XYZ file of N, CA and C in Angstrom:
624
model
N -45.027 95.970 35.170
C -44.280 97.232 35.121
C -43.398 97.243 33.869
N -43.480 98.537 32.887
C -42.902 98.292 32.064
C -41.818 99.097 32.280
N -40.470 97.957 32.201
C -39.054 97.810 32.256
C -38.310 99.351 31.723
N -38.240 99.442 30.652
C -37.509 100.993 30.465
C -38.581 101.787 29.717
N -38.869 103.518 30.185
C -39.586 103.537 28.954
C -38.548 105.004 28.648
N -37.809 104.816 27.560
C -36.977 106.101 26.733
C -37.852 107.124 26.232
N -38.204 108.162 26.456
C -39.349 109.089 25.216
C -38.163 109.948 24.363
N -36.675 110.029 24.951
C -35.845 110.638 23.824
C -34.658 110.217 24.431
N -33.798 109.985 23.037
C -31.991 110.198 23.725
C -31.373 110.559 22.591
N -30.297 111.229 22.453
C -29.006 111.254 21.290
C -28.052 110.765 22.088
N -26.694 111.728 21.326
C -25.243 110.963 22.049
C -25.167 111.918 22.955
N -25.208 112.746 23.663
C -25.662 113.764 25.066
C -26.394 113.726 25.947
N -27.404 113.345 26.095
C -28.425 112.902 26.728
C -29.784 111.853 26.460
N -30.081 111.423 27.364
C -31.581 110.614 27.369
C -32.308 111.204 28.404
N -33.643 110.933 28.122
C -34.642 110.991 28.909
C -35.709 109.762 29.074
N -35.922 109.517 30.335
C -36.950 108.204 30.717
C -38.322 108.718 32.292
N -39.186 108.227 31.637
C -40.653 108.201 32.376
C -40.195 107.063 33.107
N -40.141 107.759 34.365
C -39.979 106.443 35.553
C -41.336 106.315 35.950
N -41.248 104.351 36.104
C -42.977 104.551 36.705
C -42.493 104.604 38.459
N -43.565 105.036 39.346
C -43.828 104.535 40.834
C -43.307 103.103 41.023
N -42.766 103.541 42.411
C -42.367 102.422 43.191
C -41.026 101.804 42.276
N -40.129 102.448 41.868
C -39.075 102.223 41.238
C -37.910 103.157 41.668
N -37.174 102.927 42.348
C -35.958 103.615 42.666
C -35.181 104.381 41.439
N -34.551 105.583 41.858
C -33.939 106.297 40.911
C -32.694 105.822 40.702
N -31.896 105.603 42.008
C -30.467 104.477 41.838
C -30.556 103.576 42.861
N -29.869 102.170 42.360
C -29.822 101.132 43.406
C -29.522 101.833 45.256
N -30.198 101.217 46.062
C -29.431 101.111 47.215
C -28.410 99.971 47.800
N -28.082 99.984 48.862
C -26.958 99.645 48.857
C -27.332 98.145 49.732
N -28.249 97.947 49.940
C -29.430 96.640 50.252
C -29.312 95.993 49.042
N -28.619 94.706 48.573
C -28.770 94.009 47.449
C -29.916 93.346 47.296
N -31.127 93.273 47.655
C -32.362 93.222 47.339
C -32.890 94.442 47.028
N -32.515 95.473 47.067
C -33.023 96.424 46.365
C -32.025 97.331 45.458
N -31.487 96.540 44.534
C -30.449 97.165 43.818
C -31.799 97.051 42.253
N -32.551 96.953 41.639
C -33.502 97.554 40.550
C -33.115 98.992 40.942
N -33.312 99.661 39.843
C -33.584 101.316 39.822
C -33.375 100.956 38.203
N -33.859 102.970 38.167
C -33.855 103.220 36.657
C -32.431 103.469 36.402
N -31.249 103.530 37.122
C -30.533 103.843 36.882
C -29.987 102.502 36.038
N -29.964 101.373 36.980
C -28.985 99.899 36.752
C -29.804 99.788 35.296
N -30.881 99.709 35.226
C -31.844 99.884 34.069
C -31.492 100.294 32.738
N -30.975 101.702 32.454
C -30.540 102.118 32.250
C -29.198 101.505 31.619
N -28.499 101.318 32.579
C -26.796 101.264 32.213
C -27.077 100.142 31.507
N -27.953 98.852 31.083
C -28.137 97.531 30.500
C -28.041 98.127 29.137
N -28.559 99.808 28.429
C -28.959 100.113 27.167
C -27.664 100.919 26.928
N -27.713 102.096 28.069
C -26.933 103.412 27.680
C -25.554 103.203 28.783
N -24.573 102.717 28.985
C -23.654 101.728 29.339
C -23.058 103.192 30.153
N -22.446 104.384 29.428
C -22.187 105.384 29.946
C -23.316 106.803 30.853
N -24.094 106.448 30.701
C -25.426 107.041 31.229
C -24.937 107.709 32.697
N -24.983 108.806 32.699
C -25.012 108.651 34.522
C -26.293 109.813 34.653
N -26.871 109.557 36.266
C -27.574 110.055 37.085
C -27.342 111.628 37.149
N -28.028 112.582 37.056
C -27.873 114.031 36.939
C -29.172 114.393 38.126
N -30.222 113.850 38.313
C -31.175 114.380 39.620
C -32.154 113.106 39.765
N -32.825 113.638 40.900
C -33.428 111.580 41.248
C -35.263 112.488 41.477
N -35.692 110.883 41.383
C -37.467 111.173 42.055
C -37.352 110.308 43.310
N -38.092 110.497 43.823
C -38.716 109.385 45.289
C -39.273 108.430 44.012
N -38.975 107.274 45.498
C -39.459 105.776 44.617
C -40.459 105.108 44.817
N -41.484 106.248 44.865
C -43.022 107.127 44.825
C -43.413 107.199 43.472
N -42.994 108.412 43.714
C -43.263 109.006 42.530
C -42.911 109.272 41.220
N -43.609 109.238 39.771
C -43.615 108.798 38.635
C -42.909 109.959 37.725
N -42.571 109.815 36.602
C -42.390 110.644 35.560
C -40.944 110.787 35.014
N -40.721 111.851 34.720
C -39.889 112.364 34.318
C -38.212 113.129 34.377
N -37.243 111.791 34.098
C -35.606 111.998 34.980
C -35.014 112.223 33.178
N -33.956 113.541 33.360
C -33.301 113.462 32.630
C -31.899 112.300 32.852
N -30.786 111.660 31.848
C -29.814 111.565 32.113
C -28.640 111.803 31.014
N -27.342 111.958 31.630
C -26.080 112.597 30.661
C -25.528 111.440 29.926
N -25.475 111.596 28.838
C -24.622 110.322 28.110
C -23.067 110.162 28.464
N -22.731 111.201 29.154
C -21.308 111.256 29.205
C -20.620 112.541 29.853
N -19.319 112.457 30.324
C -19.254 113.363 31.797
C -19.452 114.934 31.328
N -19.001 115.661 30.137
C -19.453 116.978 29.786
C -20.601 117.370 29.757
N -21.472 116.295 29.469
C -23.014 116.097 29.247
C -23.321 116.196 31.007
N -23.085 115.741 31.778
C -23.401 115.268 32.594
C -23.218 117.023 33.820
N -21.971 117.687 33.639
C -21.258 118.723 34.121
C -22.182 120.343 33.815
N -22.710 120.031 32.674
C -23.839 120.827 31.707
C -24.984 120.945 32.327
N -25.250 119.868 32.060
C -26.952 119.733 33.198
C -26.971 119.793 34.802
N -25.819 119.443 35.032
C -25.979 119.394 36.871
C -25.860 121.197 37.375
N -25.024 121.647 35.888
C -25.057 123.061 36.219
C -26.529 123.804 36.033
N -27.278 123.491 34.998
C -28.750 124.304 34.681
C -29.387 123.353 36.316
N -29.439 122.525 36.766
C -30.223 122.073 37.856
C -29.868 123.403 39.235
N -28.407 123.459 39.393
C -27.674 124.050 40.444
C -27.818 125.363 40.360
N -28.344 126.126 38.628
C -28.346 126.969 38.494
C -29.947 127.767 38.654
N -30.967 126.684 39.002
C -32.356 126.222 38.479
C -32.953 126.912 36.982
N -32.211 126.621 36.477
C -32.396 126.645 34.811
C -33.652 125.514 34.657
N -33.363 124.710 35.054
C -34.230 123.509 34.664
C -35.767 123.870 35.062
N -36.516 124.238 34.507
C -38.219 124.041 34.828
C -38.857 122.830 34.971
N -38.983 122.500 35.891
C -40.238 121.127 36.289
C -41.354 121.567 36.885
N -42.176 120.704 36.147
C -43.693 120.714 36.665
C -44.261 119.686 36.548
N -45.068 119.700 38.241
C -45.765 117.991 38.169
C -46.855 117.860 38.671
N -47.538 117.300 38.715
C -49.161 117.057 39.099
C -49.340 116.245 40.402
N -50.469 116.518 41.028
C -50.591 115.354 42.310
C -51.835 115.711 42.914
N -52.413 114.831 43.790
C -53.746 114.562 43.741
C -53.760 114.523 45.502
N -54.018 115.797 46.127
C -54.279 115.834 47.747
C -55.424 115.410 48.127
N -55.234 115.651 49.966
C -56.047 115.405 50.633
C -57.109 116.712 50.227
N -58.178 117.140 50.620
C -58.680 118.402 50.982
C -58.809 119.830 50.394
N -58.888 120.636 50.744
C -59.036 121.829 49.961
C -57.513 122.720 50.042
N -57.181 123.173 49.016
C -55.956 124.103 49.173
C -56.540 125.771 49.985
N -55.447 126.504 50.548
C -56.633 127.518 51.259
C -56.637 128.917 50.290
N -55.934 128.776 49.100
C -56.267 129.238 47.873
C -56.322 129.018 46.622
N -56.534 129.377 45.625
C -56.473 128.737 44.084
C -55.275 128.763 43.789
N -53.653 129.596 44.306
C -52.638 129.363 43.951
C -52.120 129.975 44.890
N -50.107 129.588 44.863
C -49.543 130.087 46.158
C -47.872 129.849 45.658
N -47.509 130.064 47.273
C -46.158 129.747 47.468
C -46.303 129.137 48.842
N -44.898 128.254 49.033
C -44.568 127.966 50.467
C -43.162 127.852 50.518
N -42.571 128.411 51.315
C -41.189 128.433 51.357
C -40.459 128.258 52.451
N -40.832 126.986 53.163
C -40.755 126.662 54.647
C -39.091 125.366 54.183
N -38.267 126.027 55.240
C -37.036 125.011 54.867
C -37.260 123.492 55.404
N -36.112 122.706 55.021
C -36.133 121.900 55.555
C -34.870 120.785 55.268
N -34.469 119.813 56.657
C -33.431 119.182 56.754
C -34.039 117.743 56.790
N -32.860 116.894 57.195
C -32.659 115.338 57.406
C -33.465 115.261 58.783
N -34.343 114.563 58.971
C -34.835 114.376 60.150
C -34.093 112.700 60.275
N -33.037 112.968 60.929
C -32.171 112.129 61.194
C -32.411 110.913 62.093
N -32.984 111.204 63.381
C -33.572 109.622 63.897
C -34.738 108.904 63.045
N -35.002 109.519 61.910
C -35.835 108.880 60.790
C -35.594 109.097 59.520
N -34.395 108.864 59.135
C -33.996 108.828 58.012
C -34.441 107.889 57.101
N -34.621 108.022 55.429
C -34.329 109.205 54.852
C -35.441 110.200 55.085
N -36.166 110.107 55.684
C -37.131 111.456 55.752
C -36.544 112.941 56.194
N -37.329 113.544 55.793
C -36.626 115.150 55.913
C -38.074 115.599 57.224
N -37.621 117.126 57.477
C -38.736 117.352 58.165
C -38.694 119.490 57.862
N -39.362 119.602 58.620
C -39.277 121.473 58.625
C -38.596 121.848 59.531
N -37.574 122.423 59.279
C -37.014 123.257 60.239
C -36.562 124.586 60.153
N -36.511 125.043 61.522
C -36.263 126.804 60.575
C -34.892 126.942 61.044
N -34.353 126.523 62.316
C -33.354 126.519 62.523
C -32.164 125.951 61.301
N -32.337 124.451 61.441
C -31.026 124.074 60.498
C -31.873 123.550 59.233
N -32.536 124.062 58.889
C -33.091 123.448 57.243
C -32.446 124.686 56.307
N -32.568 124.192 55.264
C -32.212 125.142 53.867
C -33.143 125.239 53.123
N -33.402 126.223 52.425
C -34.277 127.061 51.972
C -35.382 126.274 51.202
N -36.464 125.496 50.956
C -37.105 125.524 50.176
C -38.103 125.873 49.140
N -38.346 125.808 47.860
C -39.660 127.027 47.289
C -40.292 126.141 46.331
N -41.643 126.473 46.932
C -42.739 125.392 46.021
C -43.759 126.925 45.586
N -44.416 126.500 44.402
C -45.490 126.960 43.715
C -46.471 126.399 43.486
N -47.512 126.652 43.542
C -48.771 125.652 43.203
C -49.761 126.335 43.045
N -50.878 124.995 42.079
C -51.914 126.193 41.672
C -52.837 125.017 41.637
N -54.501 125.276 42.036
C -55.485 124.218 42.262
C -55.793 123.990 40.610
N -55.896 122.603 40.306
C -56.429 122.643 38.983
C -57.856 122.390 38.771
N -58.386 121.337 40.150
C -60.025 120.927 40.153
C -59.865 120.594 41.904
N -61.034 121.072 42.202
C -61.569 120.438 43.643
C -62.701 119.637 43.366
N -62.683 118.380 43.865
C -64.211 117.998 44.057
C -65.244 117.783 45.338
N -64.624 118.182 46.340
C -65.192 118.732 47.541
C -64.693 117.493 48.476
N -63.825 116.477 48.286
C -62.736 115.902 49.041
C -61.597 115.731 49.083
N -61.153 116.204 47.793
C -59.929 116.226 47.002
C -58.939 117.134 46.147
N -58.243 117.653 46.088
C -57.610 118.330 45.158
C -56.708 118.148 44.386
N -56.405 118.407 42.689
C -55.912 118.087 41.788
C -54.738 119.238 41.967
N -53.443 119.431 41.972
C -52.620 120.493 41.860
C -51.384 120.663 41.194
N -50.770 121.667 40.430
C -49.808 121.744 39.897
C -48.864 122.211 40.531
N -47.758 121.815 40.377
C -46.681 121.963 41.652
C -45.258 122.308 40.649
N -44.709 123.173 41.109
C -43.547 123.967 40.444
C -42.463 124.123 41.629
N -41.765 123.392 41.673
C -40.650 123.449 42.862
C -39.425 124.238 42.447
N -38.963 125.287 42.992
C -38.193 126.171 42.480
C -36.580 125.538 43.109
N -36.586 124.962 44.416
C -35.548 124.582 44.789
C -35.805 123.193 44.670
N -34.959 122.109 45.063
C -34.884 120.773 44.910
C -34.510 120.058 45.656
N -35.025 120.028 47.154
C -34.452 119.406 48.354
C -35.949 117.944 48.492
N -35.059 117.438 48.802
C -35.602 115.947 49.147
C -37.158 116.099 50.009
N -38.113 115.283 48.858
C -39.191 115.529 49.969
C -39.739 116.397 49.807
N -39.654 117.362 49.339
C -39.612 119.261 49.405
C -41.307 118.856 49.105
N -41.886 118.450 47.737
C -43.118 118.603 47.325
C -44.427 118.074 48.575
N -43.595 116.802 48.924
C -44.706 115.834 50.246
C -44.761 116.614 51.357
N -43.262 117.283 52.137
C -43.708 117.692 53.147
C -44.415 119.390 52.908
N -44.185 120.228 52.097
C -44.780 121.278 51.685
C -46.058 121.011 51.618
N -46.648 119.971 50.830
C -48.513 119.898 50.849
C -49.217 119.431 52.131
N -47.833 118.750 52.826
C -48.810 118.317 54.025
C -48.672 119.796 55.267
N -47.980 120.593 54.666
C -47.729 121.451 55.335
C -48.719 122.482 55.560
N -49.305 122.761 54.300
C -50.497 123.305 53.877
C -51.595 122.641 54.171
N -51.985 121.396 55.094
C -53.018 120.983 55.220
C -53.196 119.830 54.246
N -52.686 119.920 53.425
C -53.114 118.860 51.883
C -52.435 117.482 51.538
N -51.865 116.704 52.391
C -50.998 115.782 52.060
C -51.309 114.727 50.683
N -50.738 114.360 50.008
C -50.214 113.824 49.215
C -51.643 112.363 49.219
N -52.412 111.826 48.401
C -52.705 110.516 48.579
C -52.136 109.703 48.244
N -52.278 108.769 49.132
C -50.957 107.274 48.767
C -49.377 107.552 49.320
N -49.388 109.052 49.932
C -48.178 108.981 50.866
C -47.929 108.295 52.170
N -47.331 107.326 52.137
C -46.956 106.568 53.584
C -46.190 107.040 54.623
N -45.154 108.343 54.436
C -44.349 108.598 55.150
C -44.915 110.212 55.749
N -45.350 110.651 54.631
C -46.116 112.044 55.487
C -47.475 112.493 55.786
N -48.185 111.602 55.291
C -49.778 111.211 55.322
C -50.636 110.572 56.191
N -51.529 111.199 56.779
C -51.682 110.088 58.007
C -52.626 108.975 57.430
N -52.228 107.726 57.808
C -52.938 106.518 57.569
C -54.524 105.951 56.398
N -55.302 107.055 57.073
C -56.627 107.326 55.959
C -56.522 107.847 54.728
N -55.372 108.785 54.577
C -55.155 109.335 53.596
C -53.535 108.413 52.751
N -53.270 107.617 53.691
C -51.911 106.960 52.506
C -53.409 105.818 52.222
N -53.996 105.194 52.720
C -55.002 104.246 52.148
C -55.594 104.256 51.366
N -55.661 105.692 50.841
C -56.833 106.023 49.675
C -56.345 106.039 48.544
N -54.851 105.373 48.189
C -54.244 104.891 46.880
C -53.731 103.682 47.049
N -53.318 102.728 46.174
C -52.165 102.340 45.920
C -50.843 102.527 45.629
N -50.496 104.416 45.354
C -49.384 104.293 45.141
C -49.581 105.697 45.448
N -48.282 106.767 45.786
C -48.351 108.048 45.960
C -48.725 109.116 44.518
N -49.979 109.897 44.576
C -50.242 110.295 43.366
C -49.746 111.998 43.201
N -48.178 111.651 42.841
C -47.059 112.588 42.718
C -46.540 112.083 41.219
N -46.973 112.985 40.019
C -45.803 112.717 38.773
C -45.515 113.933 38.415
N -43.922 113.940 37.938
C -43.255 114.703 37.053
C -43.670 114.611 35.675
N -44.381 115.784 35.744
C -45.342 115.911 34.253
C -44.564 116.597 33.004
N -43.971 117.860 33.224
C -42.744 118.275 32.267
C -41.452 118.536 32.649
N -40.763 118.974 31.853
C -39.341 118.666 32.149
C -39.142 119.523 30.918
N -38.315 121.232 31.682
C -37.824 121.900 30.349
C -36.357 122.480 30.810
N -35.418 121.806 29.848
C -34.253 122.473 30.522
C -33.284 122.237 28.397
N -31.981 122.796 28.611
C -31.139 123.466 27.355
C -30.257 122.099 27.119
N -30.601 121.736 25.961
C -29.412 120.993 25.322
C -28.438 121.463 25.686
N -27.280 120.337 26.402
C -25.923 120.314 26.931
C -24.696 120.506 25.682
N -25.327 120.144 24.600
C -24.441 120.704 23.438
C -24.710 122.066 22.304
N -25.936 122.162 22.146
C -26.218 122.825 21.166
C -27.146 124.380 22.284
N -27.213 123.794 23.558
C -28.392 124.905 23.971
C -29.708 125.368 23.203
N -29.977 124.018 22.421
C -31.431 124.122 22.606
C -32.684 124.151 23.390
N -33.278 124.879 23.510
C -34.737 124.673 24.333
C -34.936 123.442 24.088
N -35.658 122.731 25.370
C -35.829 121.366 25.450
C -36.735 121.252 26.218
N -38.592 120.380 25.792
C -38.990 120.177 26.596
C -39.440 119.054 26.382
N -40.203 118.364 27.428
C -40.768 116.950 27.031
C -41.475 116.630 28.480
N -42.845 116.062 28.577
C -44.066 115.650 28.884
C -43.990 114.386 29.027
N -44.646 114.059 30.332
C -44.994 112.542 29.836
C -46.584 112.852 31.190
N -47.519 112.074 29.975
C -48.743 112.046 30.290
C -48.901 111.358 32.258
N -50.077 112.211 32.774
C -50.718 111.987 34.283
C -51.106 110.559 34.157
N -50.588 109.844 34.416
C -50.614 108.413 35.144
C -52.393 107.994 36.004
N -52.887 108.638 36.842
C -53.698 109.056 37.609
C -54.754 110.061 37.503
């Protein structure tokens, strides 16, 4: 596994391609204190955390060099300024070539951290997606999450029939088996320089 990978930083921000199976920040289990974050702080000392991935799934985390930096971006996230788009590789057929799903969802609390659907006490979620290839067991899809709740992308596809391959937590068994790792990456990442408000985008290549 390669250790950090930077594709940009100045004195405002960095950006890093997290691989799978790498935590976004330590937990609080000192055997599992690795993340990209601690990672991180070894290079960019002031760095902090602005939004996380599952420690699943691959790609693409911005972070703030410093707290104005940091106040900037948490606002384009809160504001959903930020455009992300990511790729992932389902079970089955989608039941159209593109869509929405906008089914909420909370803490499913006697199984935490998992989330679940609820209509009662969940909050709002909004996914987009669009089939990119079927091959008559599988589907390739682009996924545009408009809100940013935990989970939101895994339980939405399995929601639709399509779960995630290589998901262990929302996938049933045949279908987490058919990877080694959950095939969920954050493919772009477009959001405004925290100083200058430049357009900002940056890619990091499908893994899978």
């Amino acid at each position: 596994m390669q250790y950090l990978d930077c594709i940009y930083y100045d004195d405002d921000l960095a950006v890093f391609d997290k691989p799978a199976k790498l935590l976004s920040v330590p937990s609080n289990r000192p055997e599992l204190n690795d993340s990209l974050a601690t990672r991180v702080a070894r290079v960019f000392p002031t760095a902090r955390i602005v939004h996380r991935l599952d420690w699943q799934t691959s790609g693409l985390i911005v972070m703030a060099m410093h707290l104005d930096s940091l106040r900037h971006l948490s606002k384009q996230f809160e504001m959903r300024v930020v455009d992300k788009t990511y790729q992932a590789v389902v079970a089955g057929k989608l039941p159209q070539p593109q869509g929405r799903i906008t089914l909420p969802l909370c803490v499913d609390w006697p199984n935490r951290p998992k989330q679940r659907i609820d209509y009662r006490m969940g909050r709002n979620a909004d996914t987009r997606w669009k089939v990119l290839e079927y091959d008559g067991q599988k589907s390739r899809v682009e996924l545009k999450p408009v809100t940013g709740r935990s989970h939101q992308l895994r339980l939405h596809l399995k929601a639709l029939g399509t779960p995630i391959l290589g998901d262990e937590w929302y996938a049933p068994a045949s279908i987490h088996a058919q990877s080694s790792r959950m095939l969920l990456h954050a493919h772009i990442l477009k959001l405004y320089h925290p100083k200058t408000s430049a357009p900002l985008e940056f890619a990091s290549p499908i893994p899978f």
